[in-house]
């Protein structure tokens, strides 16, 4: 049986947007926080003909070291060698996908994660990575299904729940979006983007006072959060307009 523990926290860090909406942790845009960008990949430091070990495990270990060092091209070469030696080994396929993400080679990365899922259907993080790439390709409905599958396998995978909530919000399913954001906040109360997402859903639901509270919380966590500042200002103006109408 495949040991999945080693993959538990191996999230892609490529800056790939997921669904065109809320997409993960890190730098935020108006309605689209995205994962932090990965370190730039370094050029290959080895020749194409440089010998690699004849053992698949050793090739994977070398590829992992190169990937950690930012040498994504070299890492891919090592993973390719490992796959040639052991086509059904999970780790080289999965980590090859991560290396391809570093190089922004998204279609190839998607294929690598799909192969990982074929080898280990219970690997939640592979479903998450695949869903993120599907969203980046404009295949939002498929991405949402991927996030749901990832969560069925690992309910604690907050990034998947956050992105699923964003998809619901984009589709106008505000109750479901709010539920997702509330679940993320219950698990990780200090994620400013989740409070922003919650506030945005509440604002669209005309629950303006509650939305202000969520934006306040986002700003308490990230005081210079432009989108939270803007949305809170809009919500406060709506409250002021209501108050004027009642006087």
GROMACS .gro file of C-alpha atoms in nm:
model
  247
    1UNK     CA    1   0.000   0.000   0.000
    2UNK     CA    2   0.126   0.346  -0.085
    3UNK     CA    3   0.243   0.553   0.211
    4UNK     CA    4   0.055   0.882   0.162
    5UNK     CA    5   0.187   1.065   0.469
    6UNK     CA    6   0.487   1.203   0.281
    7UNK     CA    7   0.253   1.391   0.047
    8UNK     CA    8   0.034   1.546   0.316
    9UNK     CA    9   0.182   1.896   0.302
   10UNK     CA   10   0.330   1.887  -0.047
   11UNK     CA   11   0.112   2.165  -0.187
   12UNK     CA   12   0.198   2.334  -0.514
   13UNK     CA   13   0.353   2.677  -0.467
   14UNK     CA   14   0.339   2.795  -0.822
   15UNK     CA   15   0.108   3.094  -0.807
   16UNK     CA   16  -0.133   2.913  -1.040
   17UNK     CA   17  -0.481   3.066  -1.008
   18UNK     CA   18  -0.754   2.813  -0.949
   19UNK     CA   19  -1.096   2.930  -1.059
   20UNK     CA   20  -1.054   3.295  -1.142
   21UNK     CA   21  -1.194   3.379  -0.798
   22UNK     CA   22  -1.063   3.312  -0.451
   23UNK     CA   23  -0.784   3.064  -0.504
   24UNK     CA   24  -0.570   3.015  -0.197
   25UNK     CA   25  -0.344   3.184   0.051
   26UNK     CA   26  -0.101   3.467  -0.005
   27UNK     CA   27  -0.105   3.788  -0.208
   28UNK     CA   28  -0.462   3.907  -0.264
   29UNK     CA   29  -0.629   4.075  -0.560
   30UNK     CA   30  -0.976   4.228  -0.562
   31UNK     CA   31  -1.151   3.895  -0.542
   32UNK     CA   32  -0.867   3.658  -0.606
   33UNK     CA   33  -0.610   3.571  -0.339
   34UNK     CA   34  -0.355   3.344  -0.504
   35UNK     CA   35  -0.088   3.112  -0.368
   36UNK     CA   36   0.250   3.267  -0.307
   37UNK     CA   37   0.479   3.245  -0.607
   38UNK     CA   38   0.743   2.976  -0.603
   39UNK     CA   39   1.112   3.065  -0.607
   40UNK     CA   40   1.226   3.114  -0.967
   41UNK     CA   41   1.352   2.794  -1.122
   42UNK     CA   42   1.723   2.791  -1.186
   43UNK     CA   43   1.864   2.691  -1.524
   44UNK     CA   44   1.976   2.334  -1.561
   45UNK     CA   45   2.319   2.280  -1.415
   46UNK     CA   46   2.379   1.940  -1.571
   47UNK     CA   47   2.424   1.822  -1.924
   48UNK     CA   48   2.155   1.617  -2.093
   49UNK     CA   49   2.387   1.320  -2.105
   50UNK     CA   50   2.503   1.332  -1.742
   51UNK     CA   51   2.452   0.989  -1.587
   52UNK     CA   52   2.174   0.930  -1.338
   53UNK     CA   53   2.155   0.633  -1.102
   54UNK     CA   54   2.015   0.305  -1.227
   55UNK     CA   55   1.792   0.286  -0.921
   56UNK     CA   56   1.449   0.456  -0.928
   57UNK     CA   57   1.455   0.550  -0.561
   58UNK     CA   58   1.795   0.715  -0.593
   59UNK     CA   59   1.673   0.910  -0.895
   60UNK     CA   60   1.374   1.034  -0.697
   61UNK     CA   61   1.597   1.138  -0.408
   62UNK     CA   62   1.824   1.328  -0.644
   63UNK     CA   63   1.526   1.491  -0.815
   64UNK     CA   64   1.382   1.595  -0.480
   65UNK     CA   65   1.712   1.754  -0.381
   66UNK     CA   66   1.733   1.942  -0.710
   67UNK     CA   67   1.373   2.058  -0.681
   68UNK     CA   68   1.440   2.183  -0.331
   69UNK     CA   69   1.740   2.370  -0.470
   70UNK     CA   70   1.531   2.535  -0.740
   71UNK     CA   71   1.669   2.323  -1.024
   72UNK     CA   72   1.334   2.216  -1.165
   73UNK     CA   73   1.460   2.113  -1.510
   74UNK     CA   74   1.718   1.883  -1.356
   75UNK     CA   75   1.458   1.745  -1.116
   76UNK     CA   76   1.226   1.658  -1.406
   77UNK     CA   77   1.509   1.474  -1.579
   78UNK     CA   78   1.567   1.270  -1.264
   79UNK     CA   79   1.197   1.194  -1.221
   80UNK     CA   80   1.172   1.090  -1.586
   81UNK     CA   81   1.457   0.847  -1.530
   82UNK     CA   82   1.285   0.712  -1.217
   83UNK     CA   83   0.960   0.664  -1.409
   84UNK     CA   84   1.144   0.480  -1.688
   85UNK     CA   85   1.285   0.245  -1.426
   86UNK     CA   86   0.962   0.206  -1.227
   87UNK     CA   87   0.657   0.332  -1.423
   88UNK     CA   88   0.411   0.265  -1.143
   89UNK     CA   89   0.595   0.447  -0.866
   90UNK     CA   90   0.383   0.731  -0.730
   91UNK     CA   91   0.646   0.972  -0.599
   92UNK     CA   92   0.825   1.056  -0.925
   93UNK     CA   93   0.495   1.126  -1.104
   94UNK     CA   94   0.366   1.346  -0.821
   95UNK     CA   95   0.688   1.539  -0.768
   96UNK     CA   96   0.734   1.572  -1.143
   97UNK     CA   97   0.400   1.755  -1.141
   98UNK     CA   98   0.531   1.992  -0.875
   99UNK     CA   99   0.849   2.053  -1.075
  100UNK     CA  100   0.645   2.128  -1.386
  101UNK     CA  101   0.441   2.377  -1.185
  102UNK     CA  102   0.763   2.557  -1.095
  103UNK     CA  103   0.822   2.600  -1.468
  104UNK     CA  104   0.460   2.704  -1.535
  105UNK     CA  105   0.416   2.404  -1.765
  106UNK     CA  106   0.059   2.359  -1.654
  107UNK     CA  107  -0.082   2.108  -1.907
  108UNK     CA  108   0.208   1.871  -1.839
  109UNK     CA  109   0.166   1.919  -1.464
  110UNK     CA  110  -0.203   1.836  -1.495
  111UNK     CA  111  -0.116   1.512  -1.675
  112UNK     CA  112   0.135   1.426  -1.401
  113UNK     CA  113  -0.121   1.473  -1.125
  114UNK     CA  114  -0.381   1.275  -1.319
  115UNK     CA  115  -0.130   0.992  -1.345
  116UNK     CA  116  -0.068   1.024  -0.970
  117UNK     CA  117  -0.441   0.988  -0.907
  118UNK     CA  118  -0.455   0.682  -1.129
  119UNK     CA  119  -0.179   0.529  -0.916
  120UNK     CA  120  -0.319   0.642  -0.581
  121UNK     CA  121  -0.688   0.743  -0.605
  122UNK     CA  122  -0.693   0.813  -0.230
  123UNK     CA  123  -0.423   1.081  -0.248
  124UNK     CA  124  -0.622   1.395  -0.158
  125UNK     CA  125  -0.347   1.642  -0.237
  126UNK     CA  126  -0.319   1.512  -0.594
  127UNK     CA  127  -0.690   1.579  -0.642
  128UNK     CA  128  -0.636   1.928  -0.500
  129UNK     CA  129  -0.343   1.999  -0.732
  130UNK     CA  130  -0.539   1.870  -1.031
  131UNK     CA  131  -0.840   2.084  -0.938
  132UNK     CA  132  -0.623   2.393  -0.905
  133UNK     CA  133  -0.488   2.341  -1.256
  134UNK     CA  134  -0.833   2.270  -1.399
  135UNK     CA  135  -0.952   2.599  -1.256
  136UNK     CA  136  -0.655   2.778  -1.408
  137UNK     CA  137  -0.757   2.631  -1.744
  138UNK     CA  138  -1.109   2.771  -1.710
  139UNK     CA  139  -1.264   2.436  -1.626
  140UNK     CA  140  -1.427   2.557  -1.307
  141UNK     CA  141  -1.700   2.295  -1.272
  142UNK     CA  142  -1.443   2.016  -1.300
  143UNK     CA  143  -1.221   2.198  -1.053
  144UNK     CA  144  -1.508   2.215  -0.803
  145UNK     CA  145  -1.563   1.840  -0.839
  146UNK     CA  146  -1.192   1.790  -0.775
  147UNK     CA  147  -1.204   1.998  -0.458
  148UNK     CA  148  -1.505   1.801  -0.339
  149UNK     CA  149  -1.319   1.476  -0.400
  150UNK     CA  150  -1.013   1.606  -0.216
  151UNK     CA  151  -1.230   1.704   0.080
  152UNK     CA  152  -1.404   1.368   0.084
  153UNK     CA  153  -1.060   1.213   0.125
  154UNK     CA  154  -0.921   1.478   0.360
  155UNK     CA  155  -1.178   1.709   0.523
  156UNK     CA  156  -0.896   1.909   0.684
  157UNK     CA  157  -0.761   2.030   0.348
  158UNK     CA  158  -0.848   2.397   0.401
  159UNK     CA  159  -0.721   2.523   0.066
  160UNK     CA  160  -0.963   2.293  -0.114
  161UNK     CA  161  -1.256   2.409   0.099
  162UNK     CA  162  -1.161   2.773   0.047
  163UNK     CA  163  -1.142   2.733  -0.330
  164UNK     CA  164  -1.468   2.539  -0.335
  165UNK     CA  165  -1.634   2.821  -0.144
  166UNK     CA  166  -1.500   3.068  -0.397
  167UNK     CA  167  -1.647   2.863  -0.680
  168UNK     CA  168  -1.986   2.856  -0.509
  169UNK     CA  169  -1.968   3.232  -0.466
  170UNK     CA  170  -1.886   3.286  -0.833
  171UNK     CA  171  -2.185   3.073  -0.925
  172UNK     CA  172  -2.417   3.269  -0.696
  173UNK     CA  173  -2.457   2.986  -0.445
  174UNK     CA  174  -2.400   3.219  -0.154
  175UNK     CA  175  -2.528   2.994   0.125
  176UNK     CA  176  -2.282   2.723   0.021
  177UNK     CA  177  -2.003   2.975  -0.018
  178UNK     CA  178  -2.066   3.109   0.331
  179UNK     CA  179  -2.072   2.760   0.476
  180UNK     CA  180  -1.733   2.684   0.321
  181UNK     CA  181  -1.578   3.006   0.450
  182UNK     CA  182  -1.719   2.945   0.797
  183UNK     CA  183  -1.566   2.598   0.798
  184UNK     CA  184  -1.227   2.736   0.694
  185UNK     CA  185  -1.245   3.000   0.968
  186UNK     CA  186  -1.342   2.741   1.228
  187UNK     CA  187  -1.034   2.543   1.135
  188UNK     CA  188  -0.797   2.838   1.083
  189UNK     CA  189  -0.937   3.159   1.233
  190UNK     CA  190  -0.635   3.369   1.139
  191UNK     CA  191  -0.665   3.341   0.760
  192UNK     CA  192  -0.757   3.692   0.647
  193UNK     CA  193  -0.865   3.579   0.300
  194UNK     CA  194  -1.134   3.355   0.449
  195UNK     CA  195  -1.278   3.648   0.644
  196UNK     CA  196  -1.274   3.854   0.325
  197UNK     CA  197  -1.453   3.574   0.140
  198UNK     CA  198  -1.707   3.544   0.418
  199UNK     CA  199  -1.769   3.918   0.420
  200UNK     CA  200  -1.806   3.929   0.043
  201UNK     CA  201  -2.069   3.654   0.051
  202UNK     CA  202  -2.256   3.829   0.332
  203UNK     CA  203  -2.248   4.159   0.144
  204UNK     CA  204  -2.400   3.994  -0.162
  205UNK     CA  205  -2.667   3.844   0.065
  206UNK     CA  206  -2.751   4.197   0.189
  207UNK     CA  207  -2.636   4.104   0.541
  208UNK     CA  208  -2.434   4.421   0.548
  209UNK     CA  209  -2.368   4.463   0.920
  210UNK     CA  210  -2.233   4.108   0.943
  211UNK     CA  211  -2.021   4.173   0.635
  212UNK     CA  212  -1.862   4.473   0.805
  213UNK     CA  213  -1.770   4.255   1.101
  214UNK     CA  214  -1.601   4.006   0.869
  215UNK     CA  215  -1.408   4.279   0.690
  216UNK     CA  216  -1.306   4.420   1.030
  217UNK     CA  217  -1.169   4.079   1.124
  218UNK     CA  218  -0.979   4.048   0.796
  219UNK     CA  219  -0.824   4.390   0.861
  220UNK     CA  220  -0.736   4.303   1.218
  221UNK     CA  221  -0.532   4.018   1.075
  222UNK     CA  222  -0.397   4.209   0.773
  223UNK     CA  223  -0.432   4.584   0.837
  224UNK     CA  224  -0.333   4.699   0.489
  225UNK     CA  225  -0.555   4.451   0.302
  226UNK     CA  226  -0.678   4.669   0.010
  227UNK     CA  227  -0.978   4.456  -0.082
  228UNK     CA  228  -1.100   4.435   0.276
  229UNK     CA  229  -1.061   4.812   0.314
  230UNK     CA  230  -1.252   4.876  -0.009
  231UNK     CA  231  -1.529   4.628   0.068
  232UNK     CA  232  -1.568   4.753   0.423
  233UNK     CA  233  -1.596   5.109   0.293
  234UNK     CA  234  -1.867   5.004   0.050
  235UNK     CA  235  -2.055   4.816   0.321
  236UNK     CA  236  -2.035   5.112   0.560
  237UNK     CA  237  -2.173   5.343   0.292
  238UNK     CA  238  -2.465   5.107   0.244
  239UNK     CA  239  -2.534   5.112   0.618
  240UNK     CA  240  -2.519   5.492   0.621
  241UNK     CA  241  -2.760   5.510   0.328
  242UNK     CA  242  -3.003   5.283   0.507
  243UNK     CA  243  -2.978   5.494   0.820
  244UNK     CA  244  -3.058   5.812   0.623
  245UNK     CA  245  -3.365   5.648   0.472
  246UNK     CA  246  -3.492   5.557   0.817
  247UNK     CA  247  -3.466   5.913   0.949
   0.00000   0.00000   0.00000
